[in-house]
């Protein structure tokens, strides 16, 4: 049996921000027989079940970085790549991969925003409440939060990324991601970006004041498409509001300080209180060009229990060493007993 596997676009097995031209297709094949060679391939691209590109049958044994100069796609659009190959035993195999294309710079129609009362090292919430119709066909969030961001809609975190987007020379280029958030949208909604320093606003290490491009900031566009063909867009502007979170210090090298007394349990709920939230302002820091991010995000891949817990100075003075038994980059998770306020 001839099989196709590991289909990739631009070397990415889960492409959601594909360029509209110069796309590179790759795939692998396997068989229980020996001396199997690919003889031909055919690539078709479909949009809404209609073929928009057809390579016709190509006689070739190549299956890596296949490009088509005549292939031009639309931005911010969902497609399906269909692949058919034949081998030297005249057997066929087919496979498909869904993908979406990039957002052009002039399509954002959004502003970089930042808290009006930003305090260096604090990790603020930025929130927007909005309504949507009930017949949502597809909703995609395009976003970049600097230095790093987590995104929530209606109380739920939408992805498992850590310290994202990846670091760049922010004066030249900045990377954004796209998230399919269709299942998160209700008629009444709240979208939140929880911003951290990351590398962009790193304020603690390397020099006095850190290595600092500017204050934490956000640009985002939530594109909602309905079954009737109409669309809504929620974009970052000064109608968004901000509030300080319980993370009163965060730093890519120095960790974080969390003050549970400052928690806002309803920060990402559509009916959450508006008390303490203030309007954002436009961020004026010069930045590079927004580009789609085509690399996997940092994610949690393993968990390590502590192999030992010992007092830091050989006595119980409140300082402890947790030995994980291995050197790695990660974050800690621990549980504290219920205690009175201030302890």
mmCIF file of C-alpha atoms in Angstrom:
data_model
loop_
_atom_site.group_PDB
_atom_site.id
_atom_site.type_symbol
_atom_site.label_atom_id
_atom_site.label_comp_id
_atom_site.label_asym_id
_atom_site.label_seq_id
_atom_site.Cartn_x
_atom_site.Cartn_y
_atom_site.Cartn_z
ATOM 1 C CA UNK A 1 0.000 0.000 0.000
ATOM 2 C CA UNK A 2 1.290 3.440 -0.954
ATOM 3 C CA UNK A 3 0.729 6.191 1.611
ATOM 4 C CA UNK A 4 1.411 9.908 1.918
ATOM 5 C CA UNK A 5 2.341 11.538 5.229
ATOM 6 C CA UNK A 6 3.980 14.593 6.782
ATOM 7 C CA UNK A 7 2.531 17.115 4.367
ATOM 8 C CA UNK A 8 4.058 20.547 4.970
ATOM 9 C CA UNK A 9 3.772 24.055 3.591
ATOM 10 C CA UNK A 10 6.885 26.189 4.012
ATOM 11 C CA UNK A 11 8.179 23.354 6.245
ATOM 12 C CA UNK A 12 5.235 23.805 8.631
ATOM 13 C CA UNK A 13 2.877 20.849 9.304
ATOM 14 C CA UNK A 14 0.172 23.188 10.673
ATOM 15 C CA UNK A 15 0.300 26.270 8.446
ATOM 16 C CA UNK A 16 -2.021 29.134 9.375
ATOM 17 C CA UNK A 17 -0.184 32.177 7.962
ATOM 18 C CA UNK A 18 1.004 31.053 4.542
ATOM 19 C CA UNK A 19 2.389 33.633 2.122
ATOM 20 C CA UNK A 20 0.179 34.290 -0.881
ATOM 21 C CA UNK A 21 3.007 33.671 -3.377
ATOM 22 C CA UNK A 22 6.178 31.601 -3.394
ATOM 23 C CA UNK A 23 4.636 28.773 -1.371
ATOM 24 C CA UNK A 24 6.794 25.668 -0.856
ATOM 25 C CA UNK A 25 5.078 22.273 -0.711
ATOM 26 C CA UNK A 26 6.696 19.143 0.761
ATOM 27 C CA UNK A 27 5.556 15.610 1.524
ATOM 28 C CA UNK A 28 6.761 12.082 2.250
ATOM 29 C CA UNK A 29 5.593 8.679 1.084
ATOM 30 C CA UNK A 30 5.905 5.160 2.437
ATOM 31 C CA UNK A 31 5.146 1.651 1.233
ATOM 32 C CA UNK A 32 5.481 -1.943 2.348
ATOM 33 C CA UNK A 33 7.287 -2.712 -0.915
ATOM 34 C CA UNK A 34 10.957 -2.078 -1.687
ATOM 35 C CA UNK A 35 12.431 0.131 -4.423
ATOM 36 C CA UNK A 36 9.392 2.363 -4.581
ATOM 37 C CA UNK A 37 9.828 5.651 -6.421
ATOM 38 C CA UNK A 38 7.475 8.524 -7.006
ATOM 39 C CA UNK A 39 6.802 8.944 -10.700
ATOM 40 C CA UNK A 40 4.225 11.777 -10.800
ATOM 41 C CA UNK A 41 2.433 14.259 -8.563
ATOM 42 C CA UNK A 42 -0.535 16.568 -8.933
ATOM 43 C CA UNK A 43 -1.301 19.529 -6.667
ATOM 44 C CA UNK A 44 -4.697 21.202 -6.486
ATOM 45 C CA UNK A 45 -5.766 24.071 -4.226
ATOM 46 C CA UNK A 46 -9.433 24.458 -3.282
ATOM 47 C CA UNK A 47 -11.409 27.289 -1.749
ATOM 48 C CA UNK A 48 -14.969 26.561 -0.596
ATOM 49 C CA UNK A 49 -14.807 23.200 -2.429
ATOM 50 C CA UNK A 50 -13.894 24.856 -5.731
ATOM 51 C CA UNK A 51 -10.520 24.313 -7.416
ATOM 52 C CA UNK A 52 -8.607 27.589 -7.713
ATOM 53 C CA UNK A 53 -5.282 26.063 -8.804
ATOM 54 C CA UNK A 54 -4.344 22.843 -10.608
ATOM 55 C CA UNK A 55 -0.769 21.906 -11.428
ATOM 56 C CA UNK A 56 -1.936 19.069 -13.679
ATOM 57 C CA UNK A 57 0.128 15.879 -13.599
ATOM 58 C CA UNK A 58 3.857 16.526 -13.216
ATOM 59 C CA UNK A 59 6.387 13.794 -13.972
ATOM 60 C CA UNK A 60 8.906 14.106 -11.148
ATOM 61 C CA UNK A 61 10.429 12.193 -8.250
ATOM 62 C CA UNK A 62 10.829 15.414 -6.227
ATOM 63 C CA UNK A 63 8.790 15.950 -3.063
ATOM 64 C CA UNK A 64 10.504 18.777 -1.180
ATOM 65 C CA UNK A 65 10.190 22.541 -1.631
ATOM 66 C CA UNK A 66 7.940 22.245 -4.687
ATOM 67 C CA UNK A 67 6.932 25.705 -5.923
ATOM 68 C CA UNK A 68 4.694 27.066 -8.679
ATOM 69 C CA UNK A 69 5.488 30.505 -10.076
ATOM 70 C CA UNK A 70 1.952 30.875 -11.404
ATOM 71 C CA UNK A 71 0.300 30.260 -8.002
ATOM 72 C CA UNK A 72 -1.132 33.413 -6.399
ATOM 73 C CA UNK A 73 -3.609 33.179 -3.519
ATOM 74 C CA UNK A 74 -5.814 35.680 -1.706
ATOM 75 C CA UNK A 75 -4.828 37.000 1.733
ATOM 76 C CA UNK A 76 -6.642 36.047 4.952
ATOM 77 C CA UNK A 77 -8.344 33.104 3.222
ATOM 78 C CA UNK A 78 -8.833 29.448 4.082
ATOM 79 C CA UNK A 79 -7.738 26.834 1.528
ATOM 80 C CA UNK A 80 -7.282 23.073 1.184
ATOM 81 C CA UNK A 81 -4.239 21.575 -0.525
ATOM 82 C CA UNK A 82 -4.987 18.247 -2.228
ATOM 83 C CA UNK A 83 -2.107 16.042 -3.331
ATOM 84 C CA UNK A 84 -2.101 12.954 -5.534
ATOM 85 C CA UNK A 85 1.003 10.924 -6.409
ATOM 86 C CA UNK A 86 1.741 7.789 -8.426
ATOM 87 C CA UNK A 87 4.678 5.413 -7.970
ATOM 88 C CA UNK A 88 6.645 3.197 -10.325
ATOM 89 C CA UNK A 89 4.139 0.364 -9.705
ATOM 90 C CA UNK A 90 1.317 2.635 -10.951
ATOM 91 C CA UNK A 91 -0.225 2.850 -7.486
ATOM 92 C CA UNK A 92 -1.845 6.095 -6.290
ATOM 93 C CA UNK A 93 -2.010 7.859 -2.952
ATOM 94 C CA UNK A 94 -3.903 10.991 -1.969
ATOM 95 C CA UNK A 95 -3.772 13.347 1.030
ATOM 96 C CA UNK A 96 -4.968 16.827 1.997
ATOM 97 C CA UNK A 97 -3.888 19.676 4.263
ATOM 98 C CA UNK A 98 -5.924 22.707 5.293
ATOM 99 C CA UNK A 99 -4.172 26.074 5.531
ATOM 100 C CA UNK A 100 -4.829 29.805 5.706
ATOM 101 C CA UNK A 101 -2.988 32.744 4.211
ATOM 102 C CA UNK A 102 -1.360 35.831 5.666
ATOM 103 C CA UNK A 103 -2.941 39.181 6.480
ATOM 104 C CA UNK A 104 -1.586 42.002 4.300
ATOM 105 C CA UNK A 105 -0.235 45.053 6.183
ATOM 106 C CA UNK A 106 -2.977 47.381 4.875
ATOM 107 C CA UNK A 107 -5.689 44.962 6.054
ATOM 108 C CA UNK A 108 -5.027 45.354 9.782
ATOM 109 C CA UNK A 109 -6.829 48.706 10.155
ATOM 110 C CA UNK A 110 -5.741 48.519 13.791
ATOM 111 C CA UNK A 111 -3.589 50.614 16.098
ATOM 112 C CA UNK A 112 -0.780 49.673 18.437
ATOM 113 C CA UNK A 113 -2.158 50.383 21.910
ATOM 114 C CA UNK A 114 -0.717 50.446 25.431
ATOM 115 C CA UNK A 115 -2.057 51.170 28.932
ATOM 116 C CA UNK A 116 -2.379 54.883 29.693
ATOM 117 C CA UNK A 117 -0.987 54.301 33.194
ATOM 118 C CA UNK A 118 1.595 51.617 32.408
ATOM 119 C CA UNK A 119 3.925 50.745 35.275
ATOM 120 C CA UNK A 120 7.246 49.217 34.227
ATOM 121 C CA UNK A 121 7.505 45.498 35.136
ATOM 122 C CA UNK A 122 3.740 45.144 35.696
ATOM 123 C CA UNK A 123 1.786 42.727 33.471
ATOM 124 C CA UNK A 124 -1.461 44.483 32.441
ATOM 125 C CA UNK A 125 -4.741 43.189 31.032
ATOM 126 C CA UNK A 126 -6.025 44.832 27.826
ATOM 127 C CA UNK A 127 -9.722 44.132 27.199
ATOM 128 C CA UNK A 128 -12.461 44.792 24.661
ATOM 129 C CA UNK A 129 -16.121 43.823 25.038
ATOM 130 C CA UNK A 130 -18.161 43.281 21.868
ATOM 131 C CA UNK A 131 -21.309 41.694 20.452
ATOM 132 C CA UNK A 132 -21.530 39.141 17.660
ATOM 133 C CA UNK A 133 -24.346 37.557 15.715
ATOM 134 C CA UNK A 134 -25.249 33.938 16.434
ATOM 135 C CA UNK A 135 -24.432 32.378 13.062
ATOM 136 C CA UNK A 136 -20.612 32.529 13.172
ATOM 137 C CA UNK A 137 -19.017 30.551 10.350
ATOM 138 C CA UNK A 138 -15.389 31.351 11.154
ATOM 139 C CA UNK A 139 -13.500 33.666 13.492
ATOM 140 C CA UNK A 140 -9.767 34.320 13.322
ATOM 141 C CA UNK A 141 -7.681 36.413 15.683
ATOM 142 C CA UNK A 142 -4.566 38.022 14.208
ATOM 143 C CA UNK A 143 -2.467 39.393 17.046
ATOM 144 C CA UNK A 144 0.911 40.501 18.281
ATOM 145 C CA UNK A 145 1.454 41.423 21.912
ATOM 146 C CA UNK A 146 4.855 42.848 22.843
ATOM 147 C CA UNK A 147 6.929 41.730 24.556
ATOM 148 C CA UNK A 148 4.767 38.581 25.039
ATOM 149 C CA UNK A 149 1.060 37.876 25.372
ATOM 150 C CA UNK A 150 -1.589 35.374 26.347
ATOM 151 C CA UNK A 151 -5.062 35.757 24.832
ATOM 152 C CA UNK A 152 -8.435 35.001 26.417
ATOM 153 C CA UNK A 153 -11.977 35.078 25.041
ATOM 154 C CA UNK A 154 -14.939 34.724 27.384
ATOM 155 C CA UNK A 155 -12.796 33.475 30.238
ATOM 156 C CA UNK A 156 -10.878 30.837 28.258
ATOM 157 C CA UNK A 157 -7.259 30.924 27.159
ATOM 158 C CA UNK A 158 -7.227 30.393 23.399
ATOM 159 C CA UNK A 159 -3.775 28.790 22.967
ATOM 160 C CA UNK A 160 -0.998 27.085 24.915
ATOM 161 C CA UNK A 161 1.836 29.376 23.733
ATOM 162 C CA UNK A 162 4.522 30.626 26.115
ATOM 163 C CA UNK A 163 6.593 33.819 25.746
ATOM 164 C CA UNK A 164 5.196 34.541 22.295
ATOM 165 C CA UNK A 165 5.825 36.046 19.723
ATOM 166 C CA UNK A 166 9.441 35.002 19.112
ATOM 167 C CA UNK A 167 12.145 37.611 19.597
ATOM 168 C CA UNK A 168 13.260 39.666 16.583
ATOM 169 C CA UNK A 169 15.014 42.961 15.952
ATOM 170 C CA UNK A 170 11.788 44.816 16.717
ATOM 171 C CA UNK A 171 12.950 47.941 14.876
ATOM 172 C CA UNK A 172 13.067 45.915 11.630
ATOM 173 C CA UNK A 173 10.394 43.215 11.860
ATOM 174 C CA UNK A 174 7.744 41.956 14.277
ATOM 175 C CA UNK A 175 6.014 38.575 14.067
ATOM 176 C CA UNK A 176 2.300 37.986 14.506
ATOM 177 C CA UNK A 177 0.177 34.855 14.751
ATOM 178 C CA UNK A 178 -3.289 33.763 13.702
ATOM 179 C CA UNK A 179 -5.649 31.783 15.928
ATOM 180 C CA UNK A 180 -8.880 30.070 14.922
ATOM 181 C CA UNK A 181 -11.246 31.191 17.699
ATOM 182 C CA UNK A 182 -14.557 30.209 16.109
ATOM 183 C CA UNK A 183 -15.573 28.012 19.039
ATOM 184 C CA UNK A 184 -14.945 30.813 21.559
ATOM 185 C CA UNK A 185 -17.375 33.386 20.136
ATOM 186 C CA UNK A 186 -20.789 33.998 21.741
ATOM 187 C CA UNK A 187 -23.345 36.779 21.277
ATOM 188 C CA UNK A 188 -21.810 38.706 24.200
ATOM 189 C CA UNK A 189 -18.011 38.607 24.329
ATOM 190 C CA UNK A 190 -14.860 39.855 25.972
ATOM 191 C CA UNK A 191 -11.386 39.487 24.454
ATOM 192 C CA UNK A 192 -8.302 40.041 26.618
ATOM 193 C CA UNK A 193 -4.573 40.226 26.001
ATOM 194 C CA UNK A 194 -2.446 39.675 29.111
ATOM 195 C CA UNK A 195 0.857 41.369 28.308
ATOM 196 C CA UNK A 196 4.326 40.683 29.697
ATOM 197 C CA UNK A 197 7.742 42.232 29.151
ATOM 198 C CA UNK A 198 9.218 39.402 27.085
ATOM 199 C CA UNK A 199 12.363 40.534 25.289
ATOM 200 C CA UNK A 200 10.806 43.713 23.870
ATOM 201 C CA UNK A 201 10.188 45.510 27.188
ATOM 202 C CA UNK A 202 12.867 43.730 29.251
ATOM 203 C CA UNK A 203 13.558 46.193 32.073
ATOM 204 C CA UNK A 204 15.694 44.403 34.658
ATOM 205 C CA UNK A 205 18.825 42.836 33.176
ATOM 206 C CA UNK A 206 21.920 43.682 31.053
ATOM 207 C CA UNK A 207 22.114 47.431 31.762
ATOM 208 C CA UNK A 208 20.555 49.999 34.059
ATOM 209 C CA UNK A 209 16.910 49.953 33.002
ATOM 210 C CA UNK A 210 17.384 46.739 31.030
ATOM 211 C CA UNK A 211 17.435 46.293 27.262
ATOM 212 C CA UNK A 212 14.268 48.178 26.475
ATOM 213 C CA UNK A 213 12.588 48.861 23.117
ATOM 214 C CA UNK A 214 9.402 50.332 24.595
ATOM 215 C CA UNK A 215 6.388 49.735 26.817
ATOM 216 C CA UNK A 216 4.285 46.604 26.466
ATOM 217 C CA UNK A 217 1.785 47.042 23.625
ATOM 218 C CA UNK A 218 -0.712 45.211 21.428
ATOM 219 C CA UNK A 219 -2.012 45.149 17.893
ATOM 220 C CA UNK A 220 -4.889 42.796 17.042
ATOM 221 C CA UNK A 221 -7.642 42.161 14.530
ATOM 222 C CA UNK A 222 -10.451 39.703 15.204
ATOM 223 C CA UNK A 223 -12.134 38.806 11.909
ATOM 224 C CA UNK A 224 -15.609 37.244 12.226
ATOM 225 C CA UNK A 225 -17.366 35.745 9.192
ATOM 226 C CA UNK A 226 -21.045 34.773 9.389
ATOM 227 C CA UNK A 227 -23.026 32.143 7.515
ATOM 228 C CA UNK A 228 -24.797 34.844 5.488
ATOM 229 C CA UNK A 229 -21.467 36.135 4.132
ATOM 230 C CA UNK A 230 -21.324 39.285 6.270
ATOM 231 C CA UNK A 231 -18.300 40.113 8.389
ATOM 232 C CA UNK A 232 -17.362 41.980 11.555
ATOM 233 C CA UNK A 233 -13.914 43.099 12.663
ATOM 234 C CA UNK A 234 -12.783 43.947 16.174
ATOM 235 C CA UNK A 235 -9.515 45.908 16.060
ATOM 236 C CA UNK A 236 -7.264 47.460 18.662
ATOM 237 C CA UNK A 237 -7.923 51.162 19.248
ATOM 238 C CA UNK A 238 -8.439 53.525 22.161
ATOM 239 C CA UNK A 239 -11.841 51.982 22.990
ATOM 240 C CA UNK A 240 -9.957 49.061 24.511
ATOM 241 C CA UNK A 241 -9.377 49.299 28.256
ATOM 242 C CA UNK A 242 -6.586 48.210 30.571
ATOM 243 C CA UNK A 243 -6.179 47.159 34.170
ATOM 244 C CA UNK A 244 -3.216 45.992 36.241
ATOM 245 C CA UNK A 245 -3.071 42.261 36.850
ATOM 246 C CA UNK A 246 -1.859 40.374 39.951
ATOM 247 C CA UNK A 247 1.589 40.014 38.299
ATOM 248 C CA UNK A 248 3.312 43.093 39.711
ATOM 249 C CA UNK A 249 6.765 42.185 38.367
ATOM 250 C CA UNK A 250 7.630 40.049 35.372
ATOM 251 C CA UNK A 251 10.915 39.635 33.557
ATOM 252 C CA UNK A 252 12.285 37.132 31.076
ATOM 253 C CA UNK A 253 15.350 36.641 33.302
ATOM 254 C CA UNK A 254 14.065 37.639 36.726
ATOM 255 C CA UNK A 255 10.819 35.655 36.921
ATOM 256 C CA UNK A 256 7.644 37.167 38.329
ATOM 257 C CA UNK A 257 6.033 38.399 41.511
ATOM 258 C CA UNK A 258 2.350 37.517 41.910
ATOM 259 C CA UNK A 259 0.118 39.323 44.386
ATOM 260 C CA UNK A 260 -3.064 37.264 44.780
ATOM 261 C CA UNK A 261 -4.766 40.167 46.581
ATOM 262 C CA UNK A 262 -5.000 41.951 43.206
ATOM 263 C CA UNK A 263 -6.787 39.173 41.323
ATOM 264 C CA UNK A 264 -9.686 40.096 39.034
ATOM 265 C CA UNK A 265 -11.575 36.805 38.592
ATOM 266 C CA UNK A 266 -13.901 38.215 35.895
ATOM 267 C CA UNK A 267 -11.171 39.956 33.858
ATOM 268 C CA UNK A 268 -12.000 38.001 30.674
ATOM 269 C CA UNK A 269 -15.783 37.667 31.041
ATOM 270 C CA UNK A 270 -18.316 39.546 28.925
ATOM 271 C CA UNK A 271 -20.243 40.553 32.056
ATOM 272 C CA UNK A 272 -17.094 41.350 34.034
ATOM 273 C CA UNK A 273 -17.032 44.513 36.124
ATOM 274 C CA UNK A 274 -15.722 47.699 34.492
ATOM 275 C CA UNK A 275 -14.470 49.091 37.808
ATOM 276 C CA UNK A 276 -10.793 50.015 37.668
ATOM 277 C CA UNK A 277 -10.512 49.689 33.893
ATOM 278 C CA UNK A 278 -9.296 52.760 31.961
ATOM 279 C CA UNK A 279 -9.047 53.553 28.248
ATOM 280 C CA UNK A 280 -5.860 52.591 26.422
ATOM 281 C CA UNK A 281 -3.765 55.055 24.432
ATOM 282 C CA UNK A 282 -2.008 54.740 21.085
ATOM 283 C CA UNK A 283 1.546 53.442 21.435
ATOM 284 C CA UNK A 284 3.965 55.808 19.699
ATOM 285 C CA UNK A 285 7.137 53.695 19.754
ATOM 286 C CA UNK A 286 8.517 53.187 16.190
ATOM 287 C CA UNK A 287 8.397 49.559 15.078
ATOM 288 C CA UNK A 288 9.388 47.326 12.197
ATOM 289 C CA UNK A 289 7.207 45.603 9.626
ATOM 290 C CA UNK A 290 4.572 43.108 10.793
ATOM 291 C CA UNK A 291 5.268 39.675 9.314
ATOM 292 C CA UNK A 292 3.522 36.309 9.710
ATOM 293 C CA UNK A 293 5.193 33.901 12.134
ATOM 294 C CA UNK A 294 5.798 30.522 10.518
ATOM 295 C CA UNK A 295 7.612 28.821 13.399
ATOM 296 C CA UNK A 296 6.073 26.719 16.176
ATOM 297 C CA UNK A 297 5.551 28.542 19.476
ATOM 298 C CA UNK A 298 7.208 27.658 22.768
ATOM 299 C CA UNK A 299 4.995 25.072 24.460
ATOM 300 C CA UNK A 300 5.104 22.919 27.559
ATOM 301 C CA UNK A 301 6.284 19.485 26.445
ATOM 302 C CA UNK A 302 7.255 17.761 29.726
ATOM 303 C CA UNK A 303 6.702 18.042 33.466
ATOM 304 C CA UNK A 304 9.364 17.360 36.085
ATOM 305 C CA UNK A 305 8.570 16.727 39.762
ATOM 306 C CA UNK A 306 11.115 18.041 42.260
ATOM 307 C CA UNK A 307 13.553 15.315 43.308
ATOM 308 C CA UNK A 308 14.425 17.163 46.509
ATOM 309 C CA UNK A 309 13.409 20.235 48.519
ATOM 310 C CA UNK A 310 15.941 21.613 50.973
ATOM 311 C CA UNK A 311 16.306 24.785 53.041
ATOM 312 C CA UNK A 312 18.517 27.303 51.257
ATOM 313 C CA UNK A 313 20.802 27.938 54.239
ATOM 314 C CA UNK A 314 20.373 24.665 56.063
ATOM 315 C CA UNK A 315 17.571 25.986 58.211
ATOM 316 C CA UNK A 316 13.892 26.836 57.847
ATOM 317 C CA UNK A 317 14.203 30.563 57.126
ATOM 318 C CA UNK A 318 11.626 30.762 54.309
ATOM 319 C CA UNK A 319 14.109 30.212 51.452
ATOM 320 C CA UNK A 320 14.103 26.839 49.724
ATOM 321 C CA UNK A 321 15.935 25.064 46.919
ATOM 322 C CA UNK A 322 13.861 22.878 44.609
ATOM 323 C CA UNK A 323 16.065 20.423 42.705
ATOM 324 C CA UNK A 324 14.453 19.121 39.504
ATOM 325 C CA UNK A 325 17.336 16.774 38.753
ATOM 326 C CA UNK A 326 17.946 18.244 35.305
ATOM 327 C CA UNK A 327 19.025 21.536 33.735
ATOM 328 C CA UNK A 328 16.327 22.972 31.468
ATOM 329 C CA UNK A 329 14.326 26.092 30.628
ATOM 330 C CA UNK A 330 10.863 26.061 32.113
ATOM 331 C CA UNK A 331 8.345 27.508 34.531
ATOM 332 C CA UNK A 332 7.402 26.301 37.992
ATOM 333 C CA UNK A 333 4.053 25.205 39.340
ATOM 334 C CA UNK A 334 3.420 24.858 43.046
ATOM 335 C CA UNK A 335 0.501 24.837 45.438
ATOM 336 C CA UNK A 336 0.338 26.933 48.589
ATOM 337 C CA UNK A 337 -1.813 26.123 51.610
ATOM 338 C CA UNK A 338 -4.714 28.482 52.253
ATOM 339 C CA UNK A 339 -3.461 31.309 54.444
ATOM 340 C CA UNK A 340 -4.629 34.657 55.762
ATOM 341 C CA UNK A 341 -4.259 37.881 53.761
ATOM 342 C CA UNK A 342 -0.686 39.156 53.633
ATOM 343 C CA UNK A 343 0.955 35.810 54.419
#
